[in-house]
Structure formats: structure tokens, C-alpha cells
Amino acid sequence: MRAPARAGPAAGEVALFSLPMRLLLLALAALAVAPAHAQGPQYRARAGTFALTDCRIETVTRGVVERGVVVIEDGKIAAVGAAAVPAGAVEVPCDGGTVYPGMIDSGTLIGLEEVGSQDETQDFDELGDVTPQMQALTAINTSSIHFPITRVSGVTTALSVPQGGMMPGTAALLNLHGYTPQQMATGFEGVVLNFPQSGRRGRFDRREQEAIDKAAKEAMEKLDEVWEQAALYARIDSARAAGGGRQPTGEMAYQPEMAALLPVVRGERVLLVEANAAADILKAIEWLDGKGLSAVLTGVAEGWRVADKIAQAGLPVVTGPVTGLPTRASDRYDRTYQNAALLAQAGVQVALRTDDRMQNYRNLPFHAGFAVAHGQDVGFDRQAALEAITIAPARIFGVDDRLGSVEVGKSATLFIADGDPFEPSTQVQAVFIDGYQIPMVSRQIELYQEYLNRSPGLTARPAGADRQP
Amino acid sequence: MRFLSFLLAAVVASAAGAQTPLNLPPASERGSVLLRGGTVHTVTNGTLEDTDVLVRDGTIAEIGAGLQAPRGVRVVEMAGRHLMPGVIDAHSHIALSSVNEATNPIVAEVQMRDALDPSDVGIYRALAGGVTSIHVMHGSANPVGGENETLKLRWGTLDPDGLLFEGAPRTIKFALGENPTRVHGRGRGVRPSTRMGIEQVYREAFTEARAYRAAQLAAQEGRQPLPPYDRRLETLADILSGDVLVHSHSYRADEILMLTRVFSDFGIERLTFQHANEAFKVAPELAAWGAGASVFSDWGSYKFEVYYSSAYNAAVLTRNGVRTSINSDDAGLLRYLYHEAAKTQRYGGLTDDQALAMVTINPAHQLGIDDRVGSVEVGKDADLAVFSAHPLSIYARVDLTFVDGVARFDRERDGDDQRVYVDPTEEVVSVQSRGHTESCMLGADLDALVYGD
């Protein structure tokens, strides 16, 4: 540990323009300010050609470059390692800092929730139990303060997940910069299935065992019924597409739920299956068996209990929060910290999520660090944890051609840190998303800058101002 | 049933052969141990490399080099390991069977001491995070809550009194803002329903308590008959005399200033603000008044009054001279407060000692137990945590936690199952928790529903 000399965050950079030229550019930029900023002109990101120089580079997939350059052009990584700085490029010196691919939080409510206790600011839980047609992308509030708060930490990408009923909607993987949800979208969307829970829902669940069993049985029956309908809908749709004189004509009846499940049934869209208790995980595996779906298990809090079964099924896992409490009073204190490690040890592909109820998605690297601290004894080292928040989720979500590592041709979605990003004392120096340099501001940073040396500071109270009658 | 469960736990434990809470020494035990050759974070006197710490009968006896362990005393080799004072949480709700008496805006007469649950496995999990003392608080449903209790985590005892931090000052919970106005104003139709109303609840209560105490004094002097005994007013009067320290749940800057003004007007000199998410906005005023703040490292946005929060809160407060601690208010967070303290380095660049003080000497001071715990000093209680690496590093793990010199968490020796009480209805609790309720509203939300909120 050290005492960082710098008090506040800074985005150290040097433009390759003369001072008058820079002033002119600044003035032009000011004139170009459109009224559509999320929270003010200080949030404008900067496009261009950039050269990150004097950097250590953790590519994640191709080892570590101890000293090199990363060139960003047209939103993409144009060079990594020993490269020349292109003419006209804005130079961003790493000053010995390290470049990492942007971190991916594989389970959040970002953009769908602003304030926890205020229903008016929440759009993640529509009425109804089976509503897969509800699209997270529809309701992403691009002006949410949580986007800047999260991305300046180096978490550049997050899965925003509808919550609530059995099939609450379709989740979307977002890059955390953009003025429309579509600008943020990475292309990955997955339908959420909250797999029926067979047990008690928590210590406040006071139902009789009989009622719990009955509810679980009914929920499974409902799920099977929905799936039967979806499969039938898909067969009819296929038959229509195949044509033939005896097929009915006209459009399919309006069934938005079934239409939303159609690509899932065909294995063309991922089904995100939330299951946490060991028994529920096993049941979910059994339910998925033979359906030919593209499925990802999420939550998986008790995955360590049935890790071999998950590995046998070949299902990838999104797990977290790593810092969650153990699920049973009898469990060893560090089981949740170790869950990812024990899953990985069994051969399961693991991605991490914060699923943080305080919207502290910026804690993702700390979750990864905890997984290492308590999992390195079973082989989950720093590289494994780094992969679990970069390339592993990119692969699971099918966006590894663009995200998840520092490689030529990929999206320039990355960050520079002055040390190990898992360590709390490390400062993130700069963030790029899709080639845009993100200003290192958030409301939390602005409040810090405004109040650290407040002006006016302490002043004498006007006489009688506080007197009580 | 409880006894049978206890027996069952004993059988399970002996079968496993590993250390369980049932073979830990009693709460009265004071242990001895030599911690040899580690990095010692004293917090108050800097960091000492390659240093021995000798604990004798529950007290830190010597700090130095080449210390010898008395015969029969355990020696812990500390090479490569770090020692720090046991973590202190100034805001917890574990080990309690109830949290809120939400039936009146003022319930100064109730005490958390009556609700202690020494069988809560959360105590062990906290020890596994290096925590040795917690301040278990009444909830935040009322402007004046009940008296809190400061505990030592003497895991293994079945006697609630075994957990008490002997000699710790009495403290009481106050609460401002959304919670009391929701529960009472909007939930029950009684004052307060606004932050204006909360101020007047205090002024009225303190005025009444002052009159009550004056009447008692007058009676002692034979000038009038003794007023009827009123436990609520007794406690309020003890706040006025400084015998009970106030820890006030608060968020917004305006309400924080309000309470300092009320206290000034009634001559109350000590005050710690709990949560205090906007304390950074009035840091100069808090420093001038001498109030403390016990805050979250990075929580916000879980309700409207914390929407304007900043993770830089602790750093701004510290730089303005406000004594600040970082607390948990949460059974999960409680287990890694050392990490929560480390976040003050990311959000504001505090030094190691400043960061460590957030969860050691500063909360000790706010609870009035800083003469006993909160730093590694000769003469202080041997409440200590041994870490595998620098405690502010993400890769650190707690190896041992000592309370009164007794190892009540021992990573190497402890068995997996550490329950002292086997709950036959135990169920799997999903970690996917979507509740956005603060722990300190436990019990009150149900009441609010009953009252039609």
C-alpha cells in the first residue's frame, strides 16, 4: 500500500497541438455544445485518433506487454505494442500505468433504476409473470447518474437485467456511454428466466412447507406449459416459413410473449436462467437438457455444491455478488467468496456480476479481488479473475469479437490505471468506450471537487439567525 | 427445542473434529499469546516492521523485539503477516432478535440489551473479517430510538451478558429524515411528517426532560414532592447531562445542522452522526462543532435522501478535521470493513493510517471506548486481527481474530459449521437480494404496512 500523492482523479493527457491551436479547438468545441447533454457539457466525450504511450498493457488474451503503445482509430484498437504514434493523434501518456480492457459487469440494473426506494424511477419489473417481450433497451435512461459513476471506475460495459416474475423481460448488454440506448447497445440481448424456486424465499417467508411445495410444483407446471406453447409457436412459424399449399396464410396471431421466446426456442438467443439454491440449479440443468437452447446459468450462489454437474452440462455461469453472505448458516464463512473459484476448478466457464443493490457496479474489480483472495488456494489467480470480468463474459455473450481484451481490431473500450485495478488504492487514469475518451467526471467526483475546500467555508452566523423563539 | 438444537450442534461439532464455538473458552476468559515478528499497524503510533506483540491475560503487555513467550503461551509466527487493532463497527444490527420499537416517536425507555442474540452466526462471520467490537443499534423508525449496546464478539458464549463491553458508555439512537417521517407522519398520522417537525420533537422532549430533572433536584432539596418516575424522561435527562452519547441516523446536510443547533441550545456536547451521507457538505460546521461522523464507504441512491451522496464523503470530512468512521449497518458489509476503509484511498487518497483509523480508533472514540481498544498500544485490550497481507490490500485475508487475547476466529483450526444453535427451519437464503431496505428499518417497515403506509 502507499499513500497516493494525488488527491483527486485526473485524466492526464497532452494534446499534440500548439497552445493557440488548442484554445481555438476549445472555443470551437464550446460553440458546438448541443443542448442534449445528459448532465452538462463536462460530460462530453471526445472522439479522435489517440495514442496511449509509455504503457504497460494487460491484453488478457495475449499476455502482458511490459512497455508499449495502444493506438485508437475510428473507435477501434489499431495497434498494440511497439507502434508508431500516428500523425495528428492525441497522445495520452500512461506514465507507466497499465492498459486493461474495459471491465464487464454481467448483472446489474443500470439504466433501469435510479433511486432504490422510488418506484417512479424504476423500470425493471413490469406487471405479469411471463413478459419476455419487455425490452431493457426500451427503458434505459441514458441520463442516469449511474453511467458516469460506474464507467470512471473502468467498468465500461454492463448487462442490464429486468427483474420480477418468471420471465421478466429481455436483458441487454450496454456500453456505458451514449445518448440513446441503441448507441449503448453492444448487440447482445438475452431473455431472463427466473427458474422456479423450490425452497423458502428467505427468512421472512413464513409459508407452510406444504404451501411451498405446492407453489413450486405449480410454477414448474406453468413453466412447462409456457415452453410447450413457445415450442408450438415456433413449429407453426417454421411451417409457415417453409410454405406449401396446405399452410394457412396470413400473419401469425399477435402473441408478443411467444414471439419474444421464438429465437430462444431456436437457440438463436441466449436464455439467462437464474437459479441459486443447489436443488434449483440441478432442476434447471435437468429442465434445459435436450431442449437445444443456448443457456447461461446466472446467480448460482450454491454452484460450489453442484459444480461438477454444472461442468458436465457444459453451461457457462454468471455468478455474484462475490461479497454476498453464505446461503446457509451452516456454511463456512468464505463459501460465497470462493464460489467462482470452486466452479472454475470444476471446469465451469465463469463470469462475475456485482448484482449490487446499492448500484455500486464500480465495485466489480473488488469482487474479482475477493474471488482471488479466497480462491487462489484452489487455483483461481488474478488472471482468472481478470478474465471473469473481461473476456469470459464477452465470450458468454458472444461479443468477444469486439470486447473483452486489448487486441487489434477490437472496440477501443479500455482503461488506464496507475496500478492493479483490483487494489482499492489504485486510481483509474483514463477510460475509453468505443474509441471515445470519457471525461473522468461523475456527480460523486463533482461533489468532491465542489465541497473539498468549500467556499464559503465556515462563516459566523448572522445574529439571531438560529435563535429559537 | 432450543436445547435439543444445541445438543445436535454439539454432536455435529464433535463428529467433525475441528474447532467449534462450543469448545471455545467462556466469555470471561482472558488469553495470552505472543505474536512474533509481524508488521504491526498500531494506527496511533505508525507502522512497526518485524515487531513482536506479547499479550498477557487479555491485555497488550509488551511491543518490541525479541520478546519471549511465557511457558505454555501460544506463539503465532507473524513473518509476512500483518497485525492491526480489531475492527470496530459503530453501526450494526446483527445479534439482535428485534431492531425497531416503532410505536412512538420517542422510545428512549427501550434497550437493545434486552434483544441480544449471542447465537447469531453473523458474530462469527464478523470475527472472520477481523471485527472484535460492534455497536448494536436500535432502528431508525423514531426521532428518538432506544439505547444501543456496545459488544465484544465473544463468540461461543450463550449468555447475552457475556457479549457486553464492560464499562462502555451508554449510547442512544436518534433518527432524522425520511424514516421517522414515513413511519410516524405518513404511517400513523402523528408528528413528525417533516424535517421541521423532527426538530420540534427534540425541542419538546428535551424541554420536558429538563423540567423533569429540575423537579427531581427541587425534590432533593425538599422544595417539592418527587415527580413520578418516568424511564423515558430519565434517559432523555441522562442525554442532557452527557451520560448517554447520541448517535443520530441522518442523511441530509440541513438536518445534520439542525441537530447540532438543538444540541447547542440544550448544552449537549457530544454527538456522532450515523450514515450522514451529506455530512461532507457541512464538514466545516461539523468540525467547528466537534461532531463526529460514521459513514458508509460508498452507499447511495437506495432512497431519495441519499441521491446526492459521494464516496468521497469520508475523505472530505477527514480533510476538514471531522473525526470519521466507516460502518456497515449490514451483516454482509460487516465482514469486510477493512476493505471498506481501503476505499478511502481510491475515493480521496487517504493515507494508510487515516484509512485504518476509520474502522479502529475513530469508531472507538465515537463509542467512548478509545481508552480500551482501537489501537495497538501497551495496556490496551488485546482485541487484535492478524491478516495474511496488508489489511488494505484486496488480497488480504484474516487469519486470526483475538478478543481479550482469546482467538475466537482461527482460519486454520475452525470447522466449517460454526453454529451454536441449529435452526430446524433453516432455509437457503438467495444471495440475489432485491430488497433496498436499510437494516435499521427492520421491523419498522412491517409496522408501516400495518399503519397503512
Short mmCIF file of N, CA and C in Angstrom, two decimals, chain A residues 105-108 274-276 297-303 317-325 327 336-337 339-340 343 350-357 364 367-368 371 388-389, chain B residues 430-434:
data_model
loop_
_atom_site.label_atom_id
_atom_site.label_comp_id
_atom_site.label_asym_id
_atom_site.label_seq_id
_atom_site.Cartn_x
_atom_site.Cartn_y
_atom_site.Cartn_z
N ASP A 105 -19.59 -5.95 -16.17
CA ASP A 105 -20.41 -6.43 -15.05
C ASP A 105 -21.59 -7.20 -15.63
N SER A 106 -21.65 -8.49 -15.36
CA SER A 106 -22.62 -9.36 -16.03
C SER A 106 -23.98 -9.45 -15.36
N GLY A 107 -24.28 -8.50 -14.45
CA GLY A 107 -25.61 -8.49 -13.86
C GLY A 107 -25.85 -7.23 -13.06
N THR A 108 -26.68 -6.32 -13.61
CA THR A 108 -26.94 -5.03 -12.95
C THR A 108 -28.38 -4.60 -13.25
N GLU A 274 -31.79 -17.84 -14.10
CA GLU A 274 -31.40 -17.51 -12.73
C GLU A 274 -31.78 -18.65 -11.79
N ALA A 275 -30.80 -19.23 -11.14
CA ALA A 275 -31.06 -20.28 -10.14
C ALA A 275 -29.95 -20.20 -9.11
N ASN A 276 -30.31 -20.27 -7.83
CA ASN A 276 -29.31 -20.07 -6.78
C ASN A 276 -29.15 -21.25 -5.82
N LEU A 297 -26.37 -20.03 -16.98
CA LEU A 297 -26.88 -20.02 -15.61
C LEU A 297 -26.44 -18.74 -14.92
N THR A 298 -27.35 -18.09 -14.23
CA THR A 298 -26.97 -16.87 -13.52
C THR A 298 -27.30 -17.01 -12.03
N GLY A 299 -26.64 -16.20 -11.24
CA GLY A 299 -26.79 -16.29 -9.78
C GLY A 299 -25.90 -17.41 -9.26
N VAL A 300 -26.46 -18.63 -9.26
CA VAL A 300 -25.67 -19.83 -8.99
C VAL A 300 -24.93 -19.71 -7.65
N ALA A 301 -25.61 -19.14 -6.66
CA ALA A 301 -24.96 -18.89 -5.37
C ALA A 301 -24.44 -20.18 -4.74
N GLU A 302 -25.18 -21.26 -4.92
CA GLU A 302 -24.73 -22.53 -4.35
C GLU A 302 -24.10 -23.42 -5.42
N GLY A 303 -23.56 -22.80 -6.44
CA GLY A 303 -22.93 -23.55 -7.52
C GLY A 303 -21.84 -24.48 -7.03
N VAL A 317 -21.53 -19.88 -16.55
CA VAL A 317 -22.14 -19.33 -15.34
C VAL A 317 -21.79 -17.86 -15.16
N VAL A 318 -22.80 -17.09 -14.79
CA VAL A 318 -22.58 -15.73 -14.30
C VAL A 318 -22.90 -15.76 -12.81
N THR A 319 -21.91 -15.50 -11.96
CA THR A 319 -22.18 -15.57 -10.53
C THR A 319 -21.78 -14.27 -9.83
N GLY A 320 -22.40 -14.06 -8.69
CA GLY A 320 -22.14 -12.87 -7.89
C GLY A 320 -23.40 -12.41 -7.23
N PRO A 321 -23.32 -11.55 -6.24
CA PRO A 321 -22.11 -10.87 -5.79
C PRO A 321 -21.14 -11.80 -5.06
N VAL A 322 -19.87 -11.64 -5.37
CA VAL A 322 -18.83 -12.44 -4.71
C VAL A 322 -18.82 -12.14 -3.21
N THR A 323 -19.15 -10.90 -2.86
CA THR A 323 -19.09 -10.50 -1.46
C THR A 323 -20.41 -10.74 -0.73
N GLY A 324 -21.28 -11.57 -1.32
CA GLY A 324 -22.54 -11.87 -0.67
C GLY A 324 -22.37 -12.78 0.53
N LEU A 325 -23.40 -12.85 1.35
CA LEU A 325 -23.38 -13.74 2.51
C LEU A 325 -23.53 -15.19 2.05
N THR A 327 -25.20 -18.78 1.81
CA THR A 327 -26.64 -19.00 1.70
C THR A 327 -27.21 -19.78 2.88
N THR A 336 -19.09 -18.07 -0.21
CA THR A 336 -19.53 -17.22 -1.31
C THR A 336 -18.33 -16.56 -1.99
N TYR A 337 -17.35 -16.16 -1.17
CA TYR A 337 -16.12 -15.60 -1.75
C TYR A 337 -15.47 -16.61 -2.71
N ASN A 339 -16.96 -19.20 -4.31
CA ASN A 339 -17.85 -19.87 -5.25
C ASN A 339 -17.30 -19.88 -6.68
N ALA A 340 -16.87 -18.73 -7.15
CA ALA A 340 -16.37 -18.64 -8.53
C ALA A 340 -15.15 -19.56 -8.70
N LEU A 343 -16.19 -23.22 -8.82
CA LEU A 343 -16.82 -23.52 -10.11
C LEU A 343 -15.76 -23.66 -11.20
N VAL A 350 -16.69 -19.12 -16.03
CA VAL A 350 -17.31 -18.25 -15.04
C VAL A 350 -17.12 -16.78 -15.39
N ALA A 351 -18.21 -16.03 -15.33
CA ALA A 351 -18.16 -14.57 -15.38
C ALA A 351 -18.75 -14.06 -14.07
N LEU A 352 -18.31 -12.85 -13.65
CA LEU A 352 -18.77 -12.29 -12.38
C LEU A 352 -19.75 -11.15 -12.61
N ARG A 353 -20.62 -10.99 -11.64
CA ARG A 353 -21.52 -9.85 -11.63
C ARG A 353 -21.53 -9.27 -10.22
N THR A 354 -21.85 -7.98 -10.11
CA THR A 354 -21.97 -7.39 -8.78
C THR A 354 -23.40 -7.56 -8.27
N ASP A 355 -24.38 -7.45 -9.16
CA ASP A 355 -25.78 -7.53 -8.77
C ASP A 355 -25.99 -6.67 -7.53
N ASP A 356 -25.42 -5.49 -7.53
CA ASP A 356 -25.34 -4.71 -6.30
C ASP A 356 -26.60 -3.91 -6.07
N ARG A 357 -27.18 -4.09 -4.90
CA ARG A 357 -28.46 -3.43 -4.64
C ARG A 357 -28.27 -1.94 -4.36
N LEU A 364 -17.00 -3.90 -9.08
CA LEU A 364 -16.71 -5.15 -9.78
C LEU A 364 -15.25 -5.61 -9.60
N HIS A 367 -14.88 -7.22 -6.28
CA HIS A 367 -15.46 -8.57 -6.24
C HIS A 367 -14.44 -9.57 -6.83
N ALA A 368 -13.83 -9.17 -7.92
CA ALA A 368 -12.84 -10.05 -8.56
C ALA A 368 -11.67 -10.29 -7.59
N ALA A 371 -12.52 -12.75 -4.96
CA ALA A 371 -12.52 -14.12 -5.50
C ALA A 371 -11.10 -14.67 -5.55
N ALA A 388 -12.63 -13.28 -15.80
CA ALA A 388 -14.05 -13.43 -15.41
C ALA A 388 -14.82 -12.11 -15.48
N ILE A 389 -14.09 -10.99 -15.62
CA ILE A 389 -14.78 -9.71 -15.77
C ILE A 389 -14.42 -9.03 -17.10
N SER B 430 -31.33 -16.85 -0.75
CA SER B 430 -30.69 -16.47 -2.00
C SER B 430 -29.86 -15.22 -1.80
N VAL B 431 -28.66 -15.22 -2.37
CA VAL B 431 -27.86 -14.00 -2.29
C VAL B 431 -28.39 -12.96 -3.25
N GLN B 432 -29.27 -13.36 -4.15
CA GLN B 432 -29.84 -12.37 -5.04
C GLN B 432 -30.93 -11.65 -4.27
N SER B 433 -30.53 -10.59 -3.61
CA SER B 433 -31.45 -9.86 -2.76
C SER B 433 -31.82 -8.56 -3.43
N ARG B 434 -33.10 -8.36 -3.63
CA ARG B 434 -33.53 -7.13 -4.27
C ARG B 434 -34.16 -6.17 -3.29
#
